[in-house]
N, CA, C and O of each residue as an XYZ file, in Angstrom:
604
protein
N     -16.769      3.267     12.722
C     -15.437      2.730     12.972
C     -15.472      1.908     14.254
O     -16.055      2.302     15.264
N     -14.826      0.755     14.170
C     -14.610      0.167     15.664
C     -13.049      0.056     15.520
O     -12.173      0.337     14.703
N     -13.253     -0.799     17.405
C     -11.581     -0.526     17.766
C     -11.028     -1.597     16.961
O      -9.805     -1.631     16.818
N     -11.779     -2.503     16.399
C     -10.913     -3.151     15.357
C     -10.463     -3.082     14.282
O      -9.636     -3.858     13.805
N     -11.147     -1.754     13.542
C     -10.699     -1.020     12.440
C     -10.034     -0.271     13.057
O      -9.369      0.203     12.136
N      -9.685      0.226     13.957
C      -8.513      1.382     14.661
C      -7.302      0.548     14.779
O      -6.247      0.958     14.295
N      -7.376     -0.732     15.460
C      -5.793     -1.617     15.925
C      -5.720     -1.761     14.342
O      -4.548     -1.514     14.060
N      -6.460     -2.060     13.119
C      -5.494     -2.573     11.867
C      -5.349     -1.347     10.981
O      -4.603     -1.388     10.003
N      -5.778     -0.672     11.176
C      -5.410      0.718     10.526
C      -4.141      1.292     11.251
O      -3.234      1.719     10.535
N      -3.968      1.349     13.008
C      -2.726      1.714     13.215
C      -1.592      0.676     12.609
O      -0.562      1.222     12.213
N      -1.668     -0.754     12.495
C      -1.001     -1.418     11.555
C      -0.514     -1.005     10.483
O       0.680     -0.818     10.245
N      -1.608     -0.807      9.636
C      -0.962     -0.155      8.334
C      -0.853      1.983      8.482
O      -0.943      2.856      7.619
N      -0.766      2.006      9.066
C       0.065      3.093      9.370
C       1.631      2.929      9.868
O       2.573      3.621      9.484
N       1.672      1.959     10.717
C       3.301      1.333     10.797
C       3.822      1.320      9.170
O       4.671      2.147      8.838
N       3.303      0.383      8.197
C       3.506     -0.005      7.134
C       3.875      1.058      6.566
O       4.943      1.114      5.956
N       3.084      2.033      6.670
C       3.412      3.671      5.789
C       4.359      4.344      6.032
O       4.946      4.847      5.074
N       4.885      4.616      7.505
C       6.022      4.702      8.074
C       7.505      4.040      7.491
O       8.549      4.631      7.215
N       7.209      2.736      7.425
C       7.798      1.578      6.730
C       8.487      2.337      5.325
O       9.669      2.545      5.051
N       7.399      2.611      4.671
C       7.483      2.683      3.350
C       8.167      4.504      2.976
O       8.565      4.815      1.854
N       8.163      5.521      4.228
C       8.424      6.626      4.178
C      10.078      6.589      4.300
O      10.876      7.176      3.570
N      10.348      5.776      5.375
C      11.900      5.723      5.529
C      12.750      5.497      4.571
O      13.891      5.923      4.395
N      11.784      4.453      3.679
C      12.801      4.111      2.260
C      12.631      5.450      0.955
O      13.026      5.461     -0.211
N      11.905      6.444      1.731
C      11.384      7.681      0.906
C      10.246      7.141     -0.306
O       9.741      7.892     -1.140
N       9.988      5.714     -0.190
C       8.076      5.924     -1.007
C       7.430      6.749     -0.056
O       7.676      7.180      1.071
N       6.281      6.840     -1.113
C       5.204      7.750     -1.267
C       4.319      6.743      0.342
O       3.949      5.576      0.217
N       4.166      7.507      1.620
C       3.831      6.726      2.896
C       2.616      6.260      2.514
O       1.695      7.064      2.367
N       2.415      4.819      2.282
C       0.779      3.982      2.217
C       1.323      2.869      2.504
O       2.224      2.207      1.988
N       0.472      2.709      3.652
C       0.512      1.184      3.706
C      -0.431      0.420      4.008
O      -1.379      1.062      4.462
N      -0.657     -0.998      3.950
C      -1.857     -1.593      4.119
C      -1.615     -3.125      4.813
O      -0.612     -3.837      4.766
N      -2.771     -3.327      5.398
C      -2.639     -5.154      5.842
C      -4.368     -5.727      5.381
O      -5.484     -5.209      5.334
N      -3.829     -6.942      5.131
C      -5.343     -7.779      4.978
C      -5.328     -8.898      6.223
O      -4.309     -9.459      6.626
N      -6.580     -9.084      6.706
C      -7.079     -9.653      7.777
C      -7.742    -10.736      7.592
O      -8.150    -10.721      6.431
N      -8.051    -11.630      8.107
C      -9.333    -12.602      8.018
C      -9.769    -13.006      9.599
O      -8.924    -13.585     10.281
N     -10.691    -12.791     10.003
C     -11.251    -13.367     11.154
C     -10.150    -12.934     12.105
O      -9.286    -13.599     12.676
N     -10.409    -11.687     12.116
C      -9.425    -11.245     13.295
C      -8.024    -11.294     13.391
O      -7.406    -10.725     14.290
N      -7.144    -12.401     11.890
C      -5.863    -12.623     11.853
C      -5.482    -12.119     10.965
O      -6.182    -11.801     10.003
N      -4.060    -11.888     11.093
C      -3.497    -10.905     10.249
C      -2.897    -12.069      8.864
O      -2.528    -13.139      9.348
N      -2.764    -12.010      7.374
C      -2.599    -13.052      6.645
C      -1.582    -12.196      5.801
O      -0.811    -12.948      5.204
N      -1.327    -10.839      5.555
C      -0.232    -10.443      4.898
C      -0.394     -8.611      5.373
O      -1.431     -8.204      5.898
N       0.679     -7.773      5.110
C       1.607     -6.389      5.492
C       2.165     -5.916      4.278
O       2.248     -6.785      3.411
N       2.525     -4.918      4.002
C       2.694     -3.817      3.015
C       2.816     -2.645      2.684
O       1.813     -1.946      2.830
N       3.904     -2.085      2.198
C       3.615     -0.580      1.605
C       3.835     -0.301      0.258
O       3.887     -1.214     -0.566
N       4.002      1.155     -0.123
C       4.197      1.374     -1.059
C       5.451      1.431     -1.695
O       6.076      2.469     -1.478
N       6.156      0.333     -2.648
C       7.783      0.301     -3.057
C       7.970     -0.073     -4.542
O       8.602     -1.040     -4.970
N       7.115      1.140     -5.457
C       7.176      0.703     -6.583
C       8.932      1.504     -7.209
O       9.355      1.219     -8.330
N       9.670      2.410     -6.314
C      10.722      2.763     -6.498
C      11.726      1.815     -6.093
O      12.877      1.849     -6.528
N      11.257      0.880     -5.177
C      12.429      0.400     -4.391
C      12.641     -0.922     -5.478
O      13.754     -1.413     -5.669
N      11.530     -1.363     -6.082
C      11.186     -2.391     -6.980
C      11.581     -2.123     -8.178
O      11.720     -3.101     -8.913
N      11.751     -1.352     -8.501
C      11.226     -0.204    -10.004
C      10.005     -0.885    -10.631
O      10.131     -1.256    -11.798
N       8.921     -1.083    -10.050
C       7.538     -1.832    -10.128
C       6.712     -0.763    -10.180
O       6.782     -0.112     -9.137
N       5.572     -0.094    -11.382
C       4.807      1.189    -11.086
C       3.170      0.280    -10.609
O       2.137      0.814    -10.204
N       3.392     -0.989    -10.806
C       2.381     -1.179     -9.600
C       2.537     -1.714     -8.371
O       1.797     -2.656     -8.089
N       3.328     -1.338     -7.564
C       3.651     -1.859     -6.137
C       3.153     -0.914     -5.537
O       3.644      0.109     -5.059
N       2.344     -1.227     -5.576
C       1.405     -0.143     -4.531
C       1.082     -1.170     -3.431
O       1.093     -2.400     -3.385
N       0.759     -0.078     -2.468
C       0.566     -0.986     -0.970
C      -0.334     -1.718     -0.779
O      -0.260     -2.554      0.121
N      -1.551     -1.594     -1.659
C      -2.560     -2.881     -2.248
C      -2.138     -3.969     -2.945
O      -2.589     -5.058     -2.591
N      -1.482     -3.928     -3.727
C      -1.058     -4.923     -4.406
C      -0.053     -5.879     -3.860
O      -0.179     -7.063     -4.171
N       1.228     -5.402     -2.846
C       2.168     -5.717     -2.342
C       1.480     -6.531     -1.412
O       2.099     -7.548     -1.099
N       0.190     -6.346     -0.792
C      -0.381     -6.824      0.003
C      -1.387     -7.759     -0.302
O      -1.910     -8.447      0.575
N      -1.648     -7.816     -1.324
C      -3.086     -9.086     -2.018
C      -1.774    -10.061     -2.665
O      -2.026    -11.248     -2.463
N      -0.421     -9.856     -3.400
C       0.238    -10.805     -3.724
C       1.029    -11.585     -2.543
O       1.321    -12.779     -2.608
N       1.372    -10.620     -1.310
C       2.007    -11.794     -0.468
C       0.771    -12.473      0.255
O       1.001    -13.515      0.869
N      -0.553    -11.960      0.234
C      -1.380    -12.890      0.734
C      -1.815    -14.091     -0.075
O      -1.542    -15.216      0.345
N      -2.536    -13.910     -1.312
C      -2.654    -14.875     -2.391
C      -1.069    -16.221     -1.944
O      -1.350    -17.338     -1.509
N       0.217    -15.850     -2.136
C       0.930    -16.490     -2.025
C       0.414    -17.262     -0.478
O      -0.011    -18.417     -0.439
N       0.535    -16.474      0.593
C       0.361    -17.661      1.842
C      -0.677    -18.279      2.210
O      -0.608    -19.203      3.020
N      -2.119    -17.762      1.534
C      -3.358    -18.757      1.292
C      -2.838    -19.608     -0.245
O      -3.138    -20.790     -0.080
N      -2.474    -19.503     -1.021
C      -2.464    -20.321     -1.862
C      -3.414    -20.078     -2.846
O      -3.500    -21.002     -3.655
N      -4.204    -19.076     -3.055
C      -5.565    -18.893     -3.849
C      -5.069    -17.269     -4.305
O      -4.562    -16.391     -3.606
N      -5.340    -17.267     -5.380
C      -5.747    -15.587     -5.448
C      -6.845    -15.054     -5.867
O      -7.067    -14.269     -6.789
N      -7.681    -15.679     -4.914
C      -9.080    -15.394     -4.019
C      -8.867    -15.149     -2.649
O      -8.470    -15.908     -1.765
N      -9.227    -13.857     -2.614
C      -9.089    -13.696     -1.220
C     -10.368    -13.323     -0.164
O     -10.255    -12.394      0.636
N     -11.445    -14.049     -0.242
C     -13.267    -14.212      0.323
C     -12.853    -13.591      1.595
O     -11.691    -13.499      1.990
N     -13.728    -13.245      2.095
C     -14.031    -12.684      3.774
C     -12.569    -12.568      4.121
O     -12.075    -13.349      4.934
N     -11.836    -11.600      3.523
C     -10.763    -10.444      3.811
C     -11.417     -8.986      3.845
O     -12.333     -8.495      3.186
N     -10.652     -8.510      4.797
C     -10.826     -6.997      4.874
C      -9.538     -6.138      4.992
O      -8.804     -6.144      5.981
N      -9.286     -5.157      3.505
C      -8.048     -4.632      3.450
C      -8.034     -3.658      4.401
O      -9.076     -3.264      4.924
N      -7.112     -3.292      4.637
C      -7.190     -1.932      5.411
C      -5.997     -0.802      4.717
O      -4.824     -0.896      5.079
N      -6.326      0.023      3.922
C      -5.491      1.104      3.925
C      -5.508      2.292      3.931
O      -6.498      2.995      3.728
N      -3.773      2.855      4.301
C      -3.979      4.446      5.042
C      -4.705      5.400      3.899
O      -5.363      6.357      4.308
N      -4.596      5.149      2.397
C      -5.364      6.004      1.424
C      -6.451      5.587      0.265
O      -6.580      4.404     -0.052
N      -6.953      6.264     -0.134
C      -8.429      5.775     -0.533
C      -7.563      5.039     -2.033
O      -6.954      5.757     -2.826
N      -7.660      3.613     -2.180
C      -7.176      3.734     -3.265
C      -7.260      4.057     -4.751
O      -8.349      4.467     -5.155
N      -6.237      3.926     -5.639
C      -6.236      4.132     -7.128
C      -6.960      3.263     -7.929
O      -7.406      2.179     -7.551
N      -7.068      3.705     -8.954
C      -8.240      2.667    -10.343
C      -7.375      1.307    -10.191
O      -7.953      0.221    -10.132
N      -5.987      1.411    -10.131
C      -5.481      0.182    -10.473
C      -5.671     -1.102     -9.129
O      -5.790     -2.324     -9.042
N      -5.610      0.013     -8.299
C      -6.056     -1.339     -6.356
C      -7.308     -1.430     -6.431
O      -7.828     -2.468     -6.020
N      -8.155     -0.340     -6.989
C      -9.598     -0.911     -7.039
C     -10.146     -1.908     -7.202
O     -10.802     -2.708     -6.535
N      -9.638     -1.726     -8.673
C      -9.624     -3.196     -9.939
C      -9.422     -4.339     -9.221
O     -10.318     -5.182     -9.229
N      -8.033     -4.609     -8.364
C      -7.886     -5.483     -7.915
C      -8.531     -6.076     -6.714
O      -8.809     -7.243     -6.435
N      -8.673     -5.096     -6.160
C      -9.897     -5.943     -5.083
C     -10.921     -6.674     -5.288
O     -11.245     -7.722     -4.729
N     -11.745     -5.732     -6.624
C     -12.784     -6.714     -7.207
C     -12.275     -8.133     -7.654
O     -13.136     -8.928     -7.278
N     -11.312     -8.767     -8.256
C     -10.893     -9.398     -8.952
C     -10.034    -10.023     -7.587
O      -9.806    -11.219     -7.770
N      -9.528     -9.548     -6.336
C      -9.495    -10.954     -5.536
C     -10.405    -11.169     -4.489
O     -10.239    -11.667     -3.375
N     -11.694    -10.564     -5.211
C     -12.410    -11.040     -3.904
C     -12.718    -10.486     -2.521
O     -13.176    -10.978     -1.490
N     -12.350     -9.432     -2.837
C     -11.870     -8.560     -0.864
C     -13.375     -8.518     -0.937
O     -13.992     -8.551     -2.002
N     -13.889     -8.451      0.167
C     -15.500     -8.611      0.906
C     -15.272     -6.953      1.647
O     -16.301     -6.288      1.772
N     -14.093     -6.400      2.063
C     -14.371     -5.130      2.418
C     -12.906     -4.629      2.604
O     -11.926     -5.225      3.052
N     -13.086     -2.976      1.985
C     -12.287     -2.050      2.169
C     -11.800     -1.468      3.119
O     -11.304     -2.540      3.465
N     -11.436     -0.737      3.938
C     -11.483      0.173      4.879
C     -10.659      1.262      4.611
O      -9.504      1.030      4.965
N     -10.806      2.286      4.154
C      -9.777      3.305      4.267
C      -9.508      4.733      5.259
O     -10.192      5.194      6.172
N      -8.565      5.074      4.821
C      -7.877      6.062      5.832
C      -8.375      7.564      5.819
O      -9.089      8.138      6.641
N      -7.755      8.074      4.569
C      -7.712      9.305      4.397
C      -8.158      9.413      2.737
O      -7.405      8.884      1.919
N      -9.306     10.057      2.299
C      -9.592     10.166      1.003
C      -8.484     10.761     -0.129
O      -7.709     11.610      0.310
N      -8.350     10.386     -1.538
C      -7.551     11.118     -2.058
C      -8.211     11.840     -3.299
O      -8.869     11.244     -4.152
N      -7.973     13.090     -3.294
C      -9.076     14.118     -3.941
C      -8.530     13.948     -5.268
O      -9.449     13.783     -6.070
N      -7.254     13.920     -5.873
C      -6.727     13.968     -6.668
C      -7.115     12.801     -8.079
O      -7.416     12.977     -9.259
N      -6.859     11.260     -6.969
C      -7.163     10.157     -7.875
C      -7.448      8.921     -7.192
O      -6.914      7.813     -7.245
N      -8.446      9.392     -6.519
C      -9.043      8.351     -5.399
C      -9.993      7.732     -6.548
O     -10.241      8.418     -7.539
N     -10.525      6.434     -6.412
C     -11.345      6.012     -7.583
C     -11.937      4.850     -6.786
O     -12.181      3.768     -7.320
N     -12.169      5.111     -5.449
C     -13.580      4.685     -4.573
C     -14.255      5.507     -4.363
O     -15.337      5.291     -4.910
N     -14.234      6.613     -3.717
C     -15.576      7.567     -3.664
C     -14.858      8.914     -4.408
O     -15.666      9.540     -5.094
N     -13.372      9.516     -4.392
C     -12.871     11.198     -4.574
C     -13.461     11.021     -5.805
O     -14.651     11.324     -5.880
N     -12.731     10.468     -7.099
C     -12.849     10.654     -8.701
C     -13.878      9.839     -9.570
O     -14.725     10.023    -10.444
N     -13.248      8.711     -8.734
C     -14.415      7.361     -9.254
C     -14.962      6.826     -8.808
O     -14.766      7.315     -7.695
N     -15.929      5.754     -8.570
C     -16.512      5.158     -7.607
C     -16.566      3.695     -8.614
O     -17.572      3.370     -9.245
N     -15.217      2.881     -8.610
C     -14.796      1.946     -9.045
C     -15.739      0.989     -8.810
O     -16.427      0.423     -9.659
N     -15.752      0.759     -7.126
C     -16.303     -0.438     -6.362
C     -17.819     -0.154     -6.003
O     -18.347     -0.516     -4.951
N     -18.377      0.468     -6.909
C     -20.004      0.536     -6.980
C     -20.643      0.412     -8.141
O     -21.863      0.467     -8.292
N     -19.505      0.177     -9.301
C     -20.687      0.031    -10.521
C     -20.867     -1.116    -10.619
O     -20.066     -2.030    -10.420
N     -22.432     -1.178    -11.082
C     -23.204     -2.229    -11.191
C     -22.886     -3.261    -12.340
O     -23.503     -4.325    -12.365
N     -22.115     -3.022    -13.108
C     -21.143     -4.143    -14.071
C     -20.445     -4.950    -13.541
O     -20.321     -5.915    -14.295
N     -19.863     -5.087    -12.550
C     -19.049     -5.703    -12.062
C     -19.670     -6.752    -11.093
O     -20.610     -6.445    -10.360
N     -19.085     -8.079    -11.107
C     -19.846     -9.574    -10.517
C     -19.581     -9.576     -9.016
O     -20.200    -10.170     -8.134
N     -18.529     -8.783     -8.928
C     -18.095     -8.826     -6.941
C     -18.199     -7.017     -6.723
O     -17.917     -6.071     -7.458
N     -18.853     -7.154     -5.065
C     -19.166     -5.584     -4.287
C     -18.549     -6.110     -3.819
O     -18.421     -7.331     -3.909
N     -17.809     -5.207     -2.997
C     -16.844     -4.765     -1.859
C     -17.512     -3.467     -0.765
O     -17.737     -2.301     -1.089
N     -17.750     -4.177      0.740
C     -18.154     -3.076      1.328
C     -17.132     -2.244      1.591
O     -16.101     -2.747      2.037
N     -17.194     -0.879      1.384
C     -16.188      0.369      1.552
C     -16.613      0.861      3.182
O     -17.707      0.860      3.747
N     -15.726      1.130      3.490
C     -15.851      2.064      4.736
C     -14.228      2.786      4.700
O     -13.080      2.341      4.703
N     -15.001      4.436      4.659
C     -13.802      5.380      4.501
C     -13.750      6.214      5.941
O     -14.739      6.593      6.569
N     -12.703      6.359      6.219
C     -12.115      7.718      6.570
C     -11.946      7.414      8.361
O     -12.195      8.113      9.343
N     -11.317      5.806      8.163
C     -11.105      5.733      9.720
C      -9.434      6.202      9.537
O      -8.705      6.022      8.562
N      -9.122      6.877     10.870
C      -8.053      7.571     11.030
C      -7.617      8.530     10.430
O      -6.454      8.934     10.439
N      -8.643      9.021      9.789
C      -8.224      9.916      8.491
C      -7.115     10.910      8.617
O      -6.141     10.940      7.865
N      -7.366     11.867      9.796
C      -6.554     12.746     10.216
C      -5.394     12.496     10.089
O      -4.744     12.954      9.150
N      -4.837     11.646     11.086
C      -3.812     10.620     11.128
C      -2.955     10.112      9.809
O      -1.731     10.189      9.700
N      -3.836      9.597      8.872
C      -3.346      9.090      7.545
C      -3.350     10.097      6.765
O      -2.740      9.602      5.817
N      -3.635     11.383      6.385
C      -3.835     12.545      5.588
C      -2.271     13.052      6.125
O      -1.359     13.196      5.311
N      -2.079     13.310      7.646
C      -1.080     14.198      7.790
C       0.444     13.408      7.584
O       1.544     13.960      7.568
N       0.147     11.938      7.433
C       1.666     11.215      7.007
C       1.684     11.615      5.582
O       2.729     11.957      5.030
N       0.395     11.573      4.905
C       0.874     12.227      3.469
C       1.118     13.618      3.282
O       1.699     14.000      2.266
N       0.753     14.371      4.110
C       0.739     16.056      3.970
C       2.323     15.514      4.625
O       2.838     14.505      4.142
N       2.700     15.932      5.237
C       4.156     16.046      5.986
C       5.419     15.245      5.030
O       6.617     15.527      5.014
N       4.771     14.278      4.340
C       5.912     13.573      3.744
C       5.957     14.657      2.300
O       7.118     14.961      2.023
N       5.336     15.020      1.744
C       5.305     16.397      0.548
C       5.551     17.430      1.167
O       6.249     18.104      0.409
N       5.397     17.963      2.095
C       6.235     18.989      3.045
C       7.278     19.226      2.688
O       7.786     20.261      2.258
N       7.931     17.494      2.987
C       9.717     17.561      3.249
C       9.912     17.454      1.810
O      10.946     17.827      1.256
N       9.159     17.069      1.356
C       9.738     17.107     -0.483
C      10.179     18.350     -1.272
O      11.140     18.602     -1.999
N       8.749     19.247     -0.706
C       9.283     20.459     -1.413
C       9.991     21.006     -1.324
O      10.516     21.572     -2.282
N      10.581     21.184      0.547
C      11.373     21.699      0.708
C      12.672     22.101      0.361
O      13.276     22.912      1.064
């Protein structure tokens, strides 16, 4: 981990925050290029009634829109949870050059927990993964936000 995966991971931890107040499920994410920030995001597939607005996606479509491409080359996502088959997919398919995630998800993580999406050898684009910066941090916005749920 460096401190530059720490400043954009606390980013998309804002984002998750973001996305907790409106009571989604807390994930959030930003994509980068060369040190600049190019789009922000969480998770608002309730607020949307969208079941793929996930904080990956929310975040590769407002970027695609302000590059103009939906190719997105030498980006690096950053988000607070390991993502799902469906953000996987999409990374391959815009191009992300690297992952970074937060906190693994045991349940239906499908980079390294369940699946390991972004390593099979079928697929024409790799994505370097790097997991589990901030993890602590990003695990306990999701533990605490199911806390208050059950309650």
């Amino acid at each position: 981990m460096t401190s530059e995966d720490e400043k954009w991971m606390r980013r998309a931890l804002e984002q998750a925050h973001a996305a907790e107040r409106l009571g989604e499920v807390p994930v959030g994410a930003v994509l980068v290029r060369d040190g600049e920030l190019i789009a922000e995001g969480f998770n608002q597939p309730i607020t949307l009634n969208d079941p793929t607005a996930h904080a990956e996606i929310v975040v590769l479509r407002k970027a695609a829109e302000t590059v103009s491409n939906y190719r997105l080359p030498d980006t690096t996502l950053y988000v607070t949870v390991e993502p799902c088959t469906m953000c996987a997919g999409s990374l391959i398919h815009a191009r992300i050059k690297r992952l970074v995630y937060g906190a693994s998800e045991p349940r239906a993580g499908a980079v390294a927990s369940q699946l390991q999406v972004l390593s099979q050898p079928f697929y024409n684009h790799r994505v370097d993964v790097e997991g589990g910066v901030l993890a602590e941090e990003c695990a306990r916005v999701m533990s605490e936000f199911f806390a208050r749920k059950r309650r």
